[in-house]
Amino acid sequence: MYAEFKSVDRIGLGAKSVCVPPCASDLLSEVLQDLRLSNATYGRSELTAPWGIQVPFKEGVRFHFVAEGRCLMRSDGLKPVMMNKGDVVLLPHGSAHEIANDSASRARPLAELEPTLVGNGTYRLTAGGGGERSLIVCCTIGFEGPTANPLLEMLPPIIHVRRDEIRNSYIATVLGLMAEEVQTQRIGGATIMARLADIILTHIVRTWVESAEAQLTGWLAAIKDPQVGRALAGIHRDPGAAWTLDSLAAIAGMSRSQFSRRFGKLLKVSPARYLAQWRMRLATAWIRNNFMTVAEAAARLGYESEASFSRAFKRSMGIPPSFVKRPAA
C-alpha cells in the first residue's frame, strides 16, 4: 500500500496522502484505502455461564471477536449465529442484538450489568453465573467522512467469519495479536485494539466484496462495472470539476444515451443527481470536522459563490451548511 512515499493531493477529506493513486478502474480499493477511523469504543467482556447481554443499537460498525469460549448472537429477523473461539462477527449497521452463552439464557440490558469504564471509550465487563468462561472483544468503529457510506450501506446486516476460514490468512495473525492484547491488558491496549479492529474490518469487507462479486448490485456493481466505474472514479477523485453528461460518457467510452441508461440502471439515480449527492456528502464531512470553511468547501466543489453552494446544500440536505459544523470544544 505504501510502495512509494509520494504525496498526492487527494480530494476526499481535503488532506494529503502518501499513498500511490490506484489505477482508474479500481475505485473500490481507493474507497477501502480511504476508510478513516474517527472513533472507536472497545469492551473486554469476561463472562461465565449462564449469561446473556442485550446490546442496543449504536451508530457505527459493530465487531465481536471470541478470544476464548463461545457465544450465541441473536438479532431480530435474522438466524441466530453460534460463534466459537477465533470467530469474528461484523454488524455493519450497528444493529441492536443479543449475545449469550446459549439459547436458554436470559439476556439483560448491557447498562444493567454496569460495565466499568477504564478510559475514554473503553470498558470492562465481568458477569455470569460461574460456569464455562468466555472472553469476548466488542468494538464499535466510526468512520470519518462520506467515503464509508456507499460501501457500508451495501453490506448485509451480519457477516460471520469463522476461524477455519481465516486460519491460513494474515488476518489470523492480527486476531492473535488482538487475543493477546485482551488477555494481557497492558497499557495502551485500547489504542492498539482500535487499530487492529480497523485492519480486521477492512479485510472482512474486502473479502466479502470479492466473494459476493457475482451478486453485487447498486453502488458496488457500479464501481466494478468497467465503464460506469471509470466515470464514478472521475467524480470521486475530482468532484469539483465541471462534469457534464458528455464528459462522463466520454470517460466511460459510451454514448450519452447508453451511459445514462446504464448509470441509472445500476445506481437508480441520474449522473447529475449522484454528483450533487456526492458533493454534499463531502461538504458535510469537511465542514463538520472543521477541515474547511463553508466558503472553502464551495470553492473546492466548483461552485461560483458561497451563496450558490449554500442554496444547493440546503436543497439537498434540508439545512444550511453552517448548521452541520460542530461547536468548538
XYZ file of C-alpha atoms in Angstrom:
329
model
C 0.000 0.000 0.000
C 2.909 2.314 0.713
C 5.070 1.252 -2.212
C 6.269 4.822 -2.760
C 6.224 7.655 -0.270
C 4.808 10.184 -2.659
C 2.487 12.957 -1.535
C -0.595 13.266 -3.687
C -3.319 15.872 -3.295
C -6.349 13.694 -2.662
C -9.851 15.108 -2.800
C -11.714 13.049 -0.244
C -11.367 14.660 3.104
C -9.196 17.526 1.969
C -5.943 16.016 3.152
C -2.674 14.878 1.642
C -1.978 11.186 1.312
C 1.296 9.287 0.952
C -0.480 6.511 -0.915
C 0.105 5.883 -4.592
C -3.071 6.701 -6.530
C -4.753 3.472 -7.649
C -5.477 2.725 -11.279
C -8.553 4.355 -12.763
C -10.589 1.135 -12.709
C -10.010 0.298 -9.057
C -12.279 2.689 -7.192
C -13.146 0.023 -4.625
C -9.516 -0.183 -3.490
C -9.454 3.592 -3.206
C -12.606 3.621 -1.085
C -11.223 0.916 1.215
C -7.984 2.869 1.479
C -9.935 5.989 2.421
C -11.932 4.401 5.275
C -10.643 6.634 8.059
C -11.232 5.666 11.644
C -12.699 8.622 13.539
C -13.633 6.944 16.811
C -13.765 3.537 18.403
C -15.120 2.119 21.634
C -13.712 -1.113 22.959
C -15.048 -3.550 25.523
C -13.473 -6.556 27.211
C -16.200 -8.911 28.443
C -15.237 -11.788 30.748
C -18.371 -13.924 31.094
C -19.246 -17.197 32.807
C -22.289 -19.326 32.012
C -25.112 -18.742 32.230
C -25.009 -15.204 30.822
C -26.788 -13.024 28.271
C -26.437 -9.394 27.199
C -28.787 -7.088 25.273
C -26.644 -4.763 23.153
C -28.517 -1.640 21.952
C -28.227 -0.025 18.539
C -25.246 2.273 18.175
C -24.266 4.201 15.080
C -21.155 2.720 13.516
C -19.817 -0.708 12.634
C -20.048 -3.280 15.416
C -17.496 -6.033 15.741
C -17.310 -9.057 18.080
C -14.341 -11.400 18.424
C -14.439 -14.514 20.598
C -10.985 -14.726 22.182
C -11.984 -17.643 24.413
C -15.068 -19.841 24.800
C -18.152 -19.337 22.646
C -21.359 -17.315 22.340
C -24.669 -17.198 20.508
C -25.690 -13.997 18.717
C -29.362 -13.190 18.105
C -30.874 -10.252 16.219
C -34.493 -9.618 15.184
C -35.363 -11.121 11.826
C -32.056 -12.957 11.459
C -30.982 -16.521 12.023
C -29.012 -16.988 15.291
C -25.239 -17.211 14.831
C -23.134 -19.529 17.003
C -19.622 -18.117 17.465
C -16.728 -20.273 18.636
C -13.223 -19.360 19.742
C -11.458 -17.396 16.999
C -14.671 -16.379 15.181
C -15.498 -12.801 14.212
C -18.916 -11.259 13.582
C -19.361 -7.888 11.909
C -22.576 -5.849 12.193
C -22.040 -3.106 9.582
C -25.119 -1.092 10.609
C -24.698 -1.099 14.394
C -27.835 -3.226 14.814
C -29.297 -3.993 18.220
C -28.691 -7.629 19.153
C -28.165 -10.104 21.973
C -25.210 -12.317 22.828
C -25.491 -15.216 25.259
C -23.794 -18.487 26.139
C -26.777 -20.455 24.739
C -30.372 -20.097 23.580
C -31.814 -20.783 27.050
C -30.014 -17.923 28.808
C -31.911 -14.735 29.574
C -30.308 -11.581 28.190
C -30.077 -8.485 30.390
C -29.503 -4.920 29.123
C -25.813 -4.009 28.888
C -26.272 -0.923 31.087
C -27.918 -3.047 33.796
C -24.761 -5.170 34.026
C -22.835 -1.999 34.930
C -19.683 -2.265 32.800
C -16.676 -0.496 34.331
C -15.284 2.431 32.333
C -11.485 2.285 32.314
C -10.734 5.081 29.860
C -12.209 7.180 27.089
C -14.422 4.776 25.160
C -13.082 1.681 26.921
C -14.902 -0.608 29.330
C -14.558 -3.936 31.082
C -17.409 -6.221 31.974
C -17.483 -9.235 34.271
C -20.752 -11.124 34.623
C -22.382 -14.526 34.703
C -23.143 -17.494 36.910
C -19.703 -19.031 37.383
C -19.802 -21.778 34.714
C -17.967 -22.080 31.397
C -15.839 -18.983 30.716
C -15.924 -16.848 27.573
C -13.766 -13.833 26.754
C -15.241 -11.559 24.101
C -13.879 -8.424 22.472
C -16.537 -5.902 21.432
C -15.694 -2.841 19.315
C -17.785 -0.130 17.712
C -15.997 1.770 14.952
C -16.983 5.109 13.461
C -15.547 6.459 10.234
C -14.645 9.963 9.211
C -16.066 11.300 6.020
C -18.533 10.109 3.429
C -16.411 7.537 1.593
C -17.539 4.853 4.026
C -21.252 5.383 3.456
C -21.849 3.997 -0.062
C -19.881 0.847 0.721
C -21.120 0.142 4.245
C -24.727 0.780 3.253
C -24.464 -2.144 0.817
C -23.254 -4.712 3.340
C -25.597 -7.350 4.839
C -26.799 -6.999 8.473
C -24.317 -9.617 9.745
C -21.082 -11.028 8.354
C -19.829 -14.111 10.222
C -16.205 -15.106 9.643
C -15.297 -18.476 11.149
C -11.853 -19.263 12.499
C -11.364 -22.051 9.947
C -11.983 -19.587 7.105
C -9.079 -17.368 8.164
C -6.646 -19.966 9.505
C -4.195 -19.512 6.622
C -4.691 -15.765 6.260
C -2.524 -12.983 7.681
C -5.676 -11.821 9.454
C -5.307 -14.845 11.738
C -2.094 -13.235 12.986
C -3.899 -9.938 13.572
C -6.631 -11.727 15.520
C -3.929 -13.500 17.519
C -2.475 -10.105 18.449
C -5.955 -8.945 19.479
C -6.432 -12.028 21.667
C -3.047 -11.411 23.305
C -3.914 -7.767 23.996
C -7.217 -8.664 25.628
C -5.576 -11.365 27.749
C -2.600 -9.276 28.979
C -4.436 -5.924 29.444
C -1.273 -3.855 29.032
C -1.023 -0.053 28.958
C -2.178 1.379 25.634
C -4.239 -1.699 24.857
C -7.340 0.256 23.831
C -5.401 2.197 21.183
C -3.854 -0.969 19.788
C -7.220 -2.735 19.817
C -8.817 0.063 17.787
C -6.062 -0.159 15.165
C -6.313 -3.931 14.962
C -10.101 -3.731 14.646
C -9.662 -1.245 11.786
C -7.445 -3.721 9.900
C -9.791 -6.633 10.550
C -12.842 -4.662 9.417
C -11.207 -3.632 6.143
C -10.109 -7.209 5.482
C -13.606 -8.605 6.144
C -15.271 -6.017 3.896
C -12.795 -6.669 1.075
C -13.195 -10.442 1.366
C -16.990 -10.155 1.350
C -16.961 -7.974 -1.771
C -14.644 -10.406 -3.570
C -16.691 -13.463 -2.606
C -20.033 -11.828 -3.459
C -18.948 -10.289 -6.762
C -21.462 -12.234 -8.861
C -24.370 -10.949 -6.722
C -23.253 -7.318 -6.429
C -25.920 -4.684 -7.004
C -26.241 -0.919 -6.758
C -23.163 1.129 -5.911
C -20.886 -1.910 -5.586
C -21.927 -3.196 -9.003
C -21.433 0.265 -10.474
C -17.869 0.706 -9.250
C -16.976 -2.762 -10.547
C -18.525 -2.004 -13.957
C -15.611 -1.426 -16.356
C -17.263 1.602 -17.979
C -19.542 3.207 -15.380
C -16.815 2.569 -12.788
C -14.416 4.838 -14.703
C -16.927 7.680 -14.613
C -17.564 7.157 -10.891
C -13.810 7.214 -10.287
C -13.619 10.568 -12.055
C -16.414 12.018 -9.912
C -14.881 10.744 -6.676
C -11.365 11.956 -7.431
C -12.339 15.385 -8.740
C -15.840 16.281 -7.510
C -15.278 19.987 -8.205
C -14.742 19.524 -11.936
C -17.357 20.875 -14.328
C -18.758 17.431 -15.064
C -21.387 17.090 -17.762
C -23.193 14.073 -19.174
C -20.960 14.363 -22.245
C -17.694 14.386 -20.292
C -18.713 11.472 -18.045
C -19.919 9.430 -21.017
C -16.597 10.120 -22.755
C -14.653 8.764 -19.752
C -16.862 5.669 -19.802
C -16.326 5.259 -23.548
C -20.060 5.230 -24.210
C -22.644 7.370 -25.942
C -24.668 9.781 -23.805
C -27.803 7.661 -24.007
C -26.017 4.354 -23.320
C -24.158 5.812 -20.359
C -27.224 7.475 -18.868
C -29.263 4.259 -19.118
C -26.588 2.015 -17.594
C -25.748 4.517 -14.841
C -29.418 4.851 -13.903
C -29.991 1.093 -14.006
C -27.087 0.431 -11.628
C -27.431 3.392 -9.248
C -31.149 4.277 -9.517
C -30.278 7.974 -9.907
C -29.092 10.125 -12.796
C -25.379 11.036 -13.123
C -26.206 14.662 -12.254
C -28.076 13.626 -9.117
C -25.297 11.304 -7.993
C -22.709 14.066 -8.494
C -24.781 16.514 -6.431
C -25.272 13.961 -3.626
C -21.567 13.109 -3.527
C -20.584 16.778 -3.349
C -22.950 17.338 -0.431
C -21.582 14.286 1.428
C -18.054 15.605 1.014
C -19.037 19.108 2.056
C -20.803 17.781 5.156
C -17.693 15.873 6.241
C -15.318 18.753 5.546
C -17.418 21.345 7.370
C -18.464 19.110 10.277
C -14.881 18.102 11.011
C -13.528 21.642 10.574
C -11.363 20.690 7.601
C -12.751 23.633 5.636
C -14.980 26.659 5.969
C -18.211 26.843 4.004
C -16.525 29.196 1.512
C -13.559 26.837 1.067
C -15.843 23.843 0.513
C -17.844 25.803 -2.052
C -14.689 26.695 -3.983
C -13.289 23.158 -3.776
C -16.514 21.715 -5.157
C -16.670 24.055 -8.138
C -19.392 26.483 -7.074
C -19.164 30.060 -8.317
C -20.021 31.535 -4.930
C -20.655 30.587 -1.324
C -24.269 31.675 -1.759
C -24.926 29.342 -4.708
C -23.311 26.459 -2.809
C -25.397 27.187 0.306
C -28.601 27.125 -1.743
C -27.651 23.792 -3.328
C -26.692 22.359 0.059
C -29.986 23.354 1.649
C -31.987 21.900 -1.268
C -30.174 18.587 -0.869
C -29.725 18.318 2.900
C -32.659 20.375 4.205
C -30.463 22.644 6.366
C -27.875 25.367 5.673
C -24.240 24.172 5.606
C -23.412 26.243 8.686
C -25.742 24.033 10.736
C -23.550 20.914 10.336
C -20.456 22.483 11.866
C -19.531 21.069 15.250
C -19.087 23.647 18.006
C -15.528 24.202 19.134
C -14.544 22.039 22.122
